[in-house]
Each structure stands twice: as structure tokens, then as C-alpha cells.
Coordinates of C-alpha atoms in Angstrom, one line a residue:
Chain N
X1 CA -8.5 41.6 -56.5
X2 CA -10.4 41.1 -53.3
X3 CA -11.1 44.9 -53.1
X4 CA -14.7 45.7 -54.1
X5 CA -15.3 48.1 -57.0
X6 CA -18.6 49.2 -55.5
X7 CA -18.8 50.3 -51.9
X8 CA -22.4 51.0 -50.9
X9 CA -21.7 51.4 -47.2
X10 CA -21.6 55.2 -47.3
X11 CA -25.0 55.4 -49.0
X12 CA -27.2 53.0 -47.0
X13 CA -29.1 53.0 -43.7
X14 CA -26.9 51.8 -40.8
X15 CA -29.8 49.9 -39.1
X16 CA -32.0 47.0 -39.9
X17 CA -35.5 47.7 -41.1
X18 CA -37.7 47.1 -38.0
X19 CA -41.2 45.8 -37.5
X20 CA -43.0 48.3 -35.1
X21 CA -45.5 46.7 -32.7
X22 CA -47.8 48.9 -30.6
X23 CA -49.6 47.3 -27.6
X24 CA -52.7 49.3 -26.7
X25 CA -53.7 47.8 -23.3
X26 CA -56.7 48.5 -21.1
X27 CA -55.4 48.9 -17.5
X28 CA -58.6 50.3 -16.0
X29 CA -59.7 49.2 -12.6
X30 CA -61.7 46.3 -14.0
X31 CA -58.5 44.7 -15.1
X32 CA -57.2 44.3 -11.6
X33 CA -56.3 41.0 -10.1
X34 CA -55.7 38.0 -12.3
X35 CA -56.4 39.8 -15.5
X36 CA -53.5 42.3 -15.2
X37 CA -51.3 39.6 -13.8
X38 CA -51.9 37.4 -16.8
X39 CA -51.6 40.3 -19.2
X40 CA -48.2 41.2 -17.7
X41 CA -47.0 37.7 -18.1
X42 CA -48.3 37.4 -21.7
X43 CA -46.6 40.7 -22.7
X44 CA -43.4 39.7 -21.0
X45 CA -43.3 36.4 -22.9
X46 CA -44.1 38.3 -26.1
X47 CA -41.2 40.6 -25.5
X48 CA -38.9 37.7 -24.8
X49 CA -40.0 36.0 -28.0
X50 CA -39.3 39.2 -30.0
X51 CA -35.9 39.4 -28.4
X52 CA -35.1 35.8 -29.5
X53 CA -36.4 36.5 -33.0
X54 CA -34.0 39.4 -33.2
X55 CA -31.2 36.9 -33.2
X56 CA -32.3 35.9 -36.6
X57 CA -33.2 38.2 -39.5
X58 CA -35.9 40.3 -37.7
X59 CA -35.8 43.6 -35.8
X60 CA -38.7 44.7 -33.6
X61 CA -39.6 48.0 -32.1
X62 CA -42.2 48.0 -29.3
X63 CA -44.4 50.7 -27.8
X64 CA -47.0 50.3 -25.1
X65 CA -49.9 52.6 -24.6
X66 CA -52.2 52.0 -21.6
X67 CA -55.7 53.5 -21.1
X68 CA -57.8 53.5 -18.0
X69 CA -58.2 56.5 -15.8
X70 CA -55.7 58.2 -18.1
X71 CA -53.8 57.4 -21.3
X72 CA -50.1 56.8 -20.9
X73 CA -47.3 56.1 -23.2
X74 CA -45.9 53.5 -20.9
X75 CA -43.1 52.5 -23.3
X76 CA -42.1 54.8 -26.1
X77 CA -41.2 53.1 -29.4
X78 CA -37.9 51.3 -28.7
X79 CA -36.0 48.4 -30.0
X80 CA -37.0 45.3 -28.0
X81 CA -33.4 44.5 -27.0
X82 CA -33.3 47.8 -25.1
X83 CA -36.5 47.3 -23.2
X84 CA -36.2 46.2 -19.6
X85 CA -39.6 44.9 -18.7
X86 CA -41.6 46.3 -15.8
X87 CA -45.2 45.2 -15.1
X88 CA -48.0 47.3 -16.3
X89 CA -49.8 48.8 -13.3
X90 CA -53.5 49.2 -12.9
X91 CA -54.3 52.9 -13.7
X92 CA -54.4 54.7 -10.4
X93 CA -57.7 55.8 -8.9
X94 CA -55.7 58.0 -6.6
X95 CA -54.3 59.8 -9.7
X96 CA -57.8 60.3 -11.0
X97 CA -58.8 61.8 -7.7
X98 CA -55.9 64.1 -7.7
X99 CA -56.8 65.3 -11.2
X100 CA -60.5 65.7 -10.7
X101 CA -60.6 66.6 -7.0
X102 CA -63.5 64.3 -6.5
X103 CA -64.2 60.6 -6.5
X104 CA -65.3 60.1 -10.1
X105 CA -66.4 56.6 -10.3
X106 CA -67.0 56.7 -14.0
X107 CA -63.5 58.0 -14.7
X108 CA -62.0 55.6 -12.3
X109 CA -63.6 52.8 -14.3
X110 CA -63.1 54.6 -17.5
X111 CA -62.1 53.1 -20.8
X112 CA -61.3 56.1 -23.0
X113 CA -60.9 54.3 -26.3
X114 CA -61.8 57.3 -28.5
X115 CA -59.1 59.5 -27.0
X116 CA -56.7 56.6 -27.0
X117 CA -57.2 56.1 -30.7
X118 CA -56.7 59.8 -31.4
X119 CA -53.4 59.7 -29.5
X120 CA -52.4 56.5 -31.2
X121 CA -53.1 57.9 -34.6
X122 CA -51.0 61.0 -34.0
X123 CA -48.2 58.7 -32.9
X124 CA -48.4 56.6 -36.1
X125 CA -48.7 59.5 -38.4
X126 CA -45.5 61.0 -36.9
X127 CA -42.6 59.9 -39.0
X128 CA -40.1 60.7 -36.3
X129 CA -41.8 57.9 -34.2
X130 CA -42.6 55.5 -37.1
X131 CA -40.6 56.3 -40.2
X132 CA -41.5 54.9 -43.6
X133 CA -38.6 52.5 -43.7
X134 CA -40.3 50.0 -41.4
X135 CA -42.4 47.0 -42.0
X136 CA -46.2 47.4 -41.7
X137 CA -46.8 48.1 -38.0
X138 CA -48.9 45.8 -35.9
X139 CA -51.4 47.4 -33.5
X140 CA -52.7 45.1 -30.8
X141 CA -55.7 46.4 -28.8
X142 CA -56.7 44.6 -25.6
X143 CA -59.7 45.7 -23.5
X144 CA -62.1 44.2 -21.1
X145 CA -64.8 46.9 -21.0
X146 CA -67.0 49.2 -23.0
X147 CA -65.6 52.6 -24.2
X148 CA -66.6 55.4 -21.9
X149 CA -66.1 58.2 -24.3
X150 CA -67.1 59.0 -27.9
X151 CA -65.1 56.6 -30.0
X152 CA -66.9 56.0 -33.3
X153 CA -65.4 59.0 -35.1
X154 CA -61.9 58.3 -33.8
X155 CA -62.2 54.7 -34.8
X156 CA -63.4 55.6 -38.3
X157 CA -60.4 58.1 -38.7
X158 CA -58.0 55.5 -37.4
X159 CA -59.1 52.7 -39.7
X160 CA -59.9 54.6 -42.8
X161 CA -57.5 57.5 -43.1
X162 CA -53.8 58.0 -43.4
X163 CA -51.0 55.7 -42.3
X164 CA -52.9 54.3 -39.4
X165 CA -55.4 52.7 -41.9
X166 CA -52.5 50.8 -43.4
X167 CA -51.4 49.1 -40.1
X168 CA -52.1 45.5 -39.3
X169 CA -54.6 45.5 -36.5
X170 CA -55.4 42.9 -33.8
X171 CA -58.0 43.0 -31.1
X172 CA -58.6 40.9 -28.0
X173 CA -61.6 41.0 -25.8
X174 CA -61.0 40.0 -22.2
X175 CA -63.8 38.6 -20.2
X176 CA -67.5 38.6 -20.6
X177 CA -67.9 42.3 -20.1
X178 CA -65.7 43.3 -23.1
X179 CA -67.4 45.2 -25.9
X180 CA -66.8 42.7 -28.7
X181 CA -68.7 44.8 -31.1
X182 CA -66.4 47.8 -30.8
X183 CA -63.3 45.7 -30.8
X184 CA -64.6 43.9 -33.8
X185 CA -64.9 47.1 -35.7
X186 CA -61.3 47.9 -34.9
X187 CA -60.2 44.9 -37.0
X188 CA -62.9 45.1 -39.6
X189 CA -61.5 44.7 -43.1
X190 CA -58.2 43.2 -41.9
X191 CA -57.1 40.0 -43.5
X192 CA -54.8 37.3 -42.3
X193 CA -51.8 36.2 -44.3
X194 CA -53.9 33.4 -45.9
X195 CA -56.6 35.9 -47.0
X196 CA -59.2 35.0 -44.4
X197 CA -60.8 37.8 -42.4
X198 CA -59.1 38.6 -39.2
X199 CA -61.2 37.4 -36.2
X200 CA -61.6 39.0 -32.8
X201 CA -59.6 37.1 -30.2
X202 CA -61.4 36.4 -27.0
X203 CA -59.7 35.6 -23.7
X204 CA -62.0 34.2 -21.1
X205 CA -59.3 33.0 -18.7
X206 CA -55.6 33.3 -18.0
X207 CA -54.7 30.5 -20.4
X208 CA -56.6 31.8 -23.4
X209 CA -55.1 35.2 -22.8
X210 CA -51.6 33.9 -22.9
X211 CA -52.4 31.6 -25.8
X212 CA -53.9 34.5 -27.8
X213 CA -50.8 36.6 -27.1
X214 CA -48.6 33.7 -28.3
X215 CA -50.7 33.4 -31.4
X216 CA -50.3 37.1 -32.2
X217 CA -46.6 37.0 -31.4
X218 CA -46.1 34.1 -33.9
X219 CA -48.2 35.8 -36.5
X220 CA -46.3 39.1 -36.2
X221 CA -42.9 37.3 -36.2
X222 CA -43.9 35.3 -39.3
X223 CA -45.2 38.4 -41.1
X224 CA -41.6 39.8 -41.0
X225 CA -40.4 36.7 -42.7
X226 CA -43.3 36.7 -45.2
X227 CA -42.6 40.2 -46.2
X228 CA -39.5 39.0 -48.0
X229 CA -40.4 35.5 -49.0
X230 CA -42.3 34.4 -52.1
X231 CA -44.8 32.2 -50.4
X232 CA -47.5 33.1 -48.0
X233 CA -46.6 31.6 -44.6
X234 CA -49.7 30.3 -43.0
X235 CA -49.6 30.6 -39.2
X236 CA -50.2 27.2 -37.7
X237 CA -49.9 27.4 -34.0
X238 CA -48.8 24.1 -32.7
X239 CA -49.5 24.3 -29.1
X240 CA -51.5 27.5 -29.2
X241 CA -55.1 27.7 -30.4
X242 CA -56.5 31.3 -30.3
X243 CA -60.0 31.7 -29.1
X244 CA -62.0 33.7 -31.7
X245 CA -65.4 35.0 -32.3
X246 CA -66.4 33.2 -35.4
X247 CA -69.4 35.0 -36.8
X248 CA -70.2 38.6 -36.1
X249 CA -68.9 39.9 -32.8
X250 CA -71.0 37.9 -30.4
X251 CA -69.8 36.3 -27.3
X252 CA -67.6 33.3 -28.0
X253 CA -69.1 29.9 -27.9
X254 CA -66.8 28.3 -25.4
X255 CA -67.3 25.1 -23.5
X256 CA -68.5 26.7 -20.3
X257 CA -70.6 25.6 -17.4
X258 CA -74.2 26.8 -17.4
X259 CA -74.2 30.1 -15.6
X260 CA -77.9 30.4 -14.8
X261 CA -78.0 29.6 -11.1
X262 CA -74.5 30.8 -10.1
X263 CA -73.4 34.0 -8.6
X264 CA -70.8 36.1 -10.4
X265 CA -68.1 35.2 -7.9
X266 CA -68.9 31.5 -8.0
X267 CA -69.3 31.1 -11.7
X268 CA -65.8 32.3 -12.4
X269 CA -64.2 28.9 -12.3
X270 CA -61.2 30.3 -14.0
X271 CA -63.2 32.4 -16.4
X272 CA -63.4 36.2 -16.4
Chain M
X1 CA -15.2 62.1 -78.5
X2 CA -17.2 58.9 -79.3
X3 CA -19.5 57.1 -76.9
X4 CA -21.4 53.9 -76.8
X5 CA -24.3 52.7 -74.7
X6 CA -23.5 49.8 -72.4
X7 CA -25.5 48.0 -69.8
X8 CA -25.0 45.7 -66.9
X9 CA -27.1 44.3 -64.1
X10 CA -27.2 41.7 -61.3
X11 CA -29.9 40.2 -59.1
X12 CA -29.3 38.2 -55.9
X13 CA -31.6 36.2 -53.7
X14 CA -32.4 37.7 -50.3
X15 CA -31.1 35.9 -47.2
X16 CA -34.6 34.9 -46.2
X17 CA -35.1 33.2 -49.5
X18 CA -31.8 31.4 -49.3
X19 CA -32.6 30.1 -45.8
X20 CA -36.1 29.0 -46.9
X21 CA -34.8 27.4 -50.2
X22 CA -37.0 29.7 -52.1
X23 CA -36.2 31.2 -55.5
X24 CA -35.4 34.8 -56.3
X25 CA -38.6 36.8 -56.8
X26 CA -36.8 39.6 -58.6
X27 CA -35.9 39.5 -62.2
X28 CA -34.3 41.7 -64.8
X29 CA -33.7 41.8 -68.5
X30 CA -31.3 43.8 -70.6
X31 CA -32.4 43.7 -74.2
X32 CA -30.2 45.3 -76.8
X33 CA -31.4 45.7 -80.4
X34 CA -30.5 47.7 -83.5
X35 CA -33.5 49.9 -82.7
X36 CA -32.4 50.6 -79.2
X37 CA -32.0 49.3 -75.7
X38 CA -34.4 48.2 -73.0
X39 CA -33.7 47.5 -69.3
X40 CA -36.3 46.2 -67.0
X41 CA -36.3 45.1 -63.4
X42 CA -39.2 43.6 -61.4
X43 CA -39.9 42.5 -57.9
X44 CA -42.5 39.9 -57.2
X45 CA -44.7 40.7 -54.2
X46 CA -43.7 38.6 -51.2
X47 CA -47.2 37.9 -50.2
X48 CA -48.2 36.4 -53.6
X49 CA -47.4 32.7 -54.1
X50 CA -46.5 32.9 -57.8
X51 CA -45.0 36.3 -57.9
X52 CA -41.6 35.0 -59.1
X53 CA -43.4 34.3 -62.4
X54 CA -45.1 37.6 -62.3
X55 CA -41.8 39.4 -62.1
X56 CA -40.4 37.4 -65.1
X57 CA -43.7 38.2 -67.0
X58 CA -43.3 41.9 -66.2
X59 CA -39.8 42.0 -67.7
X60 CA -40.9 40.1 -70.9
X61 CA -44.0 42.3 -71.2
X62 CA -41.9 45.5 -71.3
X63 CA -39.4 44.1 -73.8
X64 CA -42.3 43.0 -76.1
X65 CA -44.1 46.4 -75.8
X66 CA -40.8 48.3 -76.5
X67 CA -40.6 46.6 -79.9
X68 CA -43.5 48.8 -81.0
X69 CA -42.5 51.9 -79.1
X70 CA -41.3 53.7 -82.2
X71 CA -44.7 53.3 -83.8
X72 CA -46.5 54.6 -80.8
X73 CA -45.1 58.1 -81.5
X74 CA -44.4 59.0 -77.9
X75 CA -47.9 57.9 -76.6
X76 CA -46.9 56.7 -73.2
X77 CA -50.4 55.7 -72.2
X78 CA -50.5 53.3 -75.1
X79 CA -47.2 51.9 -74.1
X80 CA -48.3 51.4 -70.5
X81 CA -51.5 49.8 -71.6
X82 CA -49.6 47.5 -73.9
X83 CA -47.2 46.5 -71.1
X84 CA -50.2 45.6 -68.9
X85 CA -51.9 43.6 -71.7
X86 CA -48.6 41.8 -72.4
X87 CA -48.1 41.1 -68.7
X88 CA -51.6 39.5 -68.4
X89 CA -50.7 37.3 -71.4
X90 CA -47.2 36.4 -70.2
X91 CA -48.2 35.6 -66.7
X92 CA -50.6 32.8 -67.8
X93 CA -51.4 30.1 -66.7
X94 CA -50.9 31.7 -63.2
X95 CA -53.5 33.9 -61.7
X96 CA -52.6 37.6 -62.1
X97 CA -53.7 38.3 -58.5
X98 CA -51.3 35.7 -57.2
X99 CA -48.4 36.9 -59.4
X100 CA -48.3 40.6 -58.7
X101 CA -45.0 42.3 -59.3
X102 CA -43.6 45.8 -59.4
X103 CA -42.1 47.0 -62.7
X104 CA -39.3 49.4 -63.5
X105 CA -38.1 50.0 -67.0
X106 CA -36.2 52.3 -69.3
X107 CA -36.4 52.3 -73.1
X108 CA -33.7 54.0 -75.2
X109 CA -34.7 54.1 -78.8
X110 CA -32.0 54.7 -81.5
X111 CA -33.1 58.3 -81.6
X112 CA -35.1 60.6 -79.4
X113 CA -36.0 60.6 -75.8
X114 CA -35.2 57.9 -73.3
X115 CA -38.3 57.0 -71.4
X116 CA -38.3 55.5 -68.0
X117 CA -41.0 54.5 -65.6
X118 CA -42.0 52.5 -62.6
X119 CA -45.1 50.9 -61.1
X120 CA -44.7 50.2 -57.4
X121 CA -41.7 50.7 -55.2
X122 CA -38.0 50.8 -56.1
X123 CA -35.9 53.5 -57.8
X124 CA -35.6 54.6 -61.4
X125 CA -32.9 57.3 -61.6
X126 CA -31.0 59.3 -64.3
X127 CA -27.7 61.0 -64.3
X128 CA -27.5 63.8 -66.9
X129 CA -24.5 65.2 -68.8
X130 CA -24.5 68.3 -66.5
X131 CA -24.2 66.0 -63.5
X132 CA -27.8 66.5 -62.4
X133 CA -29.6 63.6 -60.8
X134 CA -33.3 62.9 -61.4
X135 CA -35.3 60.1 -59.9
X136 CA -38.6 58.4 -59.8
X137 CA -39.1 56.9 -56.4
X138 CA -41.9 55.6 -54.2
X139 CA -41.4 57.8 -51.2
X140 CA -43.9 55.8 -49.1
X141 CA -45.4 59.1 -47.9
X142 CA -48.6 57.4 -46.8
X143 CA -47.5 53.8 -46.3
X144 CA -44.8 51.5 -45.1
X145 CA -41.9 49.5 -46.4
X146 CA -43.6 46.3 -47.5
X147 CA -46.6 48.0 -49.0
X148 CA -46.6 48.8 -52.7
X149 CA -48.5 49.1 -56.0
X150 CA -47.9 46.3 -58.4
X151 CA -49.0 44.9 -61.8
X152 CA -52.3 43.3 -61.3
X153 CA -55.6 42.8 -63.2
X154 CA -56.7 46.2 -62.1
X155 CA -53.6 48.2 -63.0
X156 CA -54.4 51.5 -64.8
X157 CA -52.0 53.9 -66.5
X158 CA -52.5 56.4 -63.7
X159 CA -50.7 54.0 -61.3
X160 CA -47.5 54.4 -63.1
X161 CA -44.8 57.1 -62.7
X162 CA -43.2 58.0 -65.9
X163 CA -40.6 60.5 -67.1
X164 CA -38.3 61.0 -70.1
X165 CA -34.9 62.6 -70.7
X166 CA -33.3 63.7 -74.0
X167 CA -30.8 61.0 -75.1
X168 CA -28.0 63.4 -75.7
X169 CA -28.4 64.8 -72.1
X170 CA -28.4 61.4 -70.5
X171 CA -25.3 59.7 -69.1
X172 CA -26.9 56.8 -67.2
X173 CA -30.2 55.3 -66.2
X174 CA -30.3 53.0 -63.2
X175 CA -33.1 50.8 -61.9
X176 CA -33.2 49.0 -58.6
X177 CA -35.8 47.1 -56.8
X178 CA -37.0 47.7 -53.3
X179 CA -34.4 45.5 -51.7
X180 CA -31.8 48.1 -52.7
X181 CA -33.8 51.3 -52.9
X182 CA -35.4 50.9 -49.5
X183 CA -32.0 50.7 -47.8
X184 CA -30.6 53.8 -49.5
X185 CA -30.6 57.0 -47.4
X186 CA -32.8 59.5 -49.1
X187 CA -30.1 62.1 -49.2
X188 CA -27.5 59.7 -50.6
X189 CA -29.5 58.2 -53.4
X190 CA -28.0 60.5 -56.0
X191 CA -24.5 59.8 -54.7
X192 CA -25.1 56.1 -54.9
X193 CA -26.3 56.3 -58.5
X194 CA -23.3 58.5 -59.4
X195 CA -21.0 56.0 -57.7
X196 CA -22.3 53.1 -59.8
X197 CA -22.1 55.1 -63.0
X198 CA -18.6 56.4 -62.3
X199 CA -17.3 53.0 -61.5
X200 CA -19.1 51.7 -64.6
X201 CA -16.8 53.8 -66.7
X202 CA -13.7 51.8 -65.6
X203 CA -14.3 48.2 -66.5
X204 CA -16.0 46.0 -69.1
X205 CA -19.7 45.5 -68.6
X206 CA -19.3 41.8 -67.8
X207 CA -16.8 42.7 -65.0
X208 CA -19.1 45.4 -63.7
X209 CA -22.0 42.8 -63.5
X210 CA -19.7 40.5 -61.5
X211 CA -18.7 43.3 -59.2
X212 CA -22.3 44.4 -58.9
X213 CA -23.3 40.9 -57.8
X214 CA -20.5 40.9 -55.2
X215 CA -21.8 44.3 -53.9
X216 CA -25.4 43.0 -53.6
X217 CA -24.3 39.7 -51.9
X218 CA -22.2 41.7 -49.4
X219 CA -24.9 44.3 -48.8
X220 CA -23.9 46.2 -45.7
X221 CA -27.3 46.8 -44.1
X222 CA -27.8 44.7 -40.9
X223 CA -30.4 41.9 -41.2
X224 CA -31.2 42.7 -44.8
X225 CA -33.3 39.9 -46.3
X226 CA -35.0 41.1 -49.5
X227 CA -34.0 40.1 -53.0
X228 CA -31.9 42.7 -54.6
X229 CA -31.7 43.7 -58.2
X230 CA -29.9 46.6 -59.9
X231 CA -29.6 47.2 -63.6
X232 CA -27.8 50.1 -65.3
X233 CA -27.8 51.5 -68.8
X234 CA -25.0 54.0 -69.3
X235 CA -23.0 55.9 -71.9
X236 CA -19.4 55.0 -72.0
X237 CA -17.1 57.6 -73.5
X238 CA -14.7 56.2 -76.1
X239 CA -16.3 52.8 -75.5
X240 CA -16.1 49.8 -77.6

């Protein structure tokens, strides 16, 4: 009598329900140096963490979109176990020159957030890329500059209409030049698992960038578990404390040395 | 040829709840009365801390409302409003917003139409005597797997999907929560419901419930973790 009367195998999906994660990363020229090195390290660690989590009950799909002199789908939506990590390059000024035929300084330093959000929205609305049988996707936007194109309409469409508005959104401002106001609008209205408003994460140095990525990774991993558990899991980073903008989207109140009499190069002291 | 209405159901904890020593958030009730039958299934929302009570309250709310269905003279809006009112009463002392749960139900009165409905995700399906398959399903056209409507303080009748089928044309009504429905291939949902119904003709209801439980415990989708509930009301030919 070990034979089962009901055999659902022929009627069900053959694959696990995944959690899609989309990294939207600024790789414009201003990200060069330690910023891009730290970002690459943080993303690599995130990928490894997702791979480890896949050994349990979770499944993760990851896509990476970069924006700088151009917008590139660096990594199409793929199961994390199939991704072989390669560092994200700084977007090529040479490529920009080839396209424009001139040295376009603005484009070379460009942060085309509006166009990026339009492309990202199209990607999310496309059910061949992100089908309905997935957990709520997590979109993680990381930038160190001000948008150089018209972004407000694109942002409004992204956050208020269609499937993109249902996504879980994160934003991280890198360095002092980041447009915290715009990034803050990207996460406006999003709540954490415990019901508190989502705060903008702020990375002022390599450590906080990695810590913030670890925090997001833990939150996303936990959210997969929470989706099928009866209690809200509060994310309590043990070794990781994210750096947030507490009120509004002003610059973070970090313990920093006074900057008044220092040159830009000198006042870095590990901060961007 | 004589026939009789039978029912069976099963609910199992998802693997994530087992690992975390948490209770089953799904619940179901099969209520059989002289005036008819009621089957209800409910799935408490994972993000709400007391949703396991919300799902139990949803099932009780439907059964209570169904007692008066005959007097409602087919007024489904009144029925749905009554279910909501009952749920708010049943869920006390817990906060409704912390106890949100989906709701799927079917009411078969002694005579007349079988009414079935759902609020939120899951699947409510019917097999008719001509072999046709009808369903109410949340197709997640504009959302994702773990996003759904549910019973809450603000629930309105427009949030429900509801349908009916003539009793003499109906062979089976099947309700299943998201843990089952979400894993079914869209093109195979009808075949799955027929499979359950056809197998249901072979054995006693108690045996079917046991077998159903075995099926849910051995669910073949990799890394499945949701609670799973399936309940079926069906007509058995020459049944006892």
C-alpha cells in the first residue's frame, strides 16, 4: 500500500519559486577607484551568501543593471548558482567617445537614472523575465551621483504603476556627492518587515558599503523565509549595522572629522 | 443511479514552519448539515503575527454565515458582508490587521445553486457533469506570488470573486490554498482537479483524506515551503 493514490507530479511546476533580486548599480566614472573595488567585493559576497542560502529552502535569481556612460544589462536574470562572478567595470569613456564622436564630459560622468528606471520597469513588467510565480522582487539601487537626465516621471511611473510598484525597493547613496533626495524618493513608501519606514542606506567608506550590502542580503534572505512563516522576522544584524539617513534625506550624521580646513584629497581619511 | 455528496480535505504545515516550530497557518472546515454542506479553506498571511487565528476565524465565519444563506434568497453581497462581520467577531481578541487571512468557500444548500467564492489567492474550482472545468483563481496579473488580498478591517464585497453552478450540473468543488495553487501549472490546473475528483470516486472519504495528506506531505515541487490545504466536496455515484 505504499503506492500513492494521488500523484501531483504531472501537474506542478518543476522548479522552486525564486526570489528575484535586481542590482541597479552606478558605474559611472566617479565610481572609479576604491568605490568600485568595494562595490565589486560587496556584490561578490552577496552572491556567495545567496548561493549558500540556496542550500536551504530558498532560490534566488539575480540580474545586474549598470548605468554610467551607458545602461547595460550586465547580468540577465539568472539563478545565482549559475552565475560566475566577474567584476563590474567602470563604464568606458572610450565607449562614450566612440558613440558620440566627441569628448562629452557630461556623458562620461553621466548618471542616467531616468532612462535606467524606464529600462528596469520594462524588464520587471515582462513576464518572460520575471513571471508571476516568484516572490516579491527586491530592487537595489546604488549610486554616488546626481541624475543627469530627466528622472522624475520615470521614477513616478516606476514606483506608482504596474508590477514595478509592488517590488521591494532599497537604495544606497555612496559618498558625499550622492543625491540622497532622489534615492530617498526611490524608497518612499516602502516598509520594512517590522512595519517601520525603509531608510536610505548611506555608504561613506568601504566598510559601510560592505556592511550595508550585508544588511540588504540578510533582509532579502529573511524575507523569503518570512513569506511562508507566521511570524514577522525582524532583521537583527549581529555584526552589521547599516548606515541610514534617519530623518528626511539629508546627509548622514556620522562621526566624522571636521572638514572645514581640509582639502578634498586630504579629508578623505577613508571616507568617500 | 443514486448519488451522494461527500467531502474530504487535508492541511499540512509547510517545511519552513516545521523547521521554525511554528504552527500551520492554513485551516479548513468541512461542515455537513441537513440543510446542506459547507467547505472552507483559509491561509493566514505570513507577514501577520496572529494570522493562524485569522484563518481559523475565517473558516468559522463562513460556516456561521452559511446557516442563514437560505434566508438570504441568493443575495451574495449580504452573504459576503455577513462573512466579514462574522470574521471580525471571530478573530477577537486579536487585531484584525495582524490576523489577515485569505478565504475560499463553497456552500451547497439542500436545493438550488452551489455558490463558491474566494478572497485573495488560492484556487476554487468546479468540475461539471459534462466534464467542463471552471475556476476562480488569482492570476497575479499585476503582482507576485506572496502578495494577495485578504480578510481585513477594510474588506469590501468588491474584493471577492464569486460564482455559482447548478447543483445538478456539478460533480465536484475543490478549494486549495496558495501553497498548492501557486505550484500548479496554469495549463494543468483542470487536469489536477479532475485527478483529485476521479481518485475520490474510488475510496472512502476518510481514506481519501489520508491519501491527500500523504500527497501534500510529499509535494514534489523543489524547496516548497508553504502550508498546504486542499478540500473537496464531490458527488459520488452510488455512494453510501
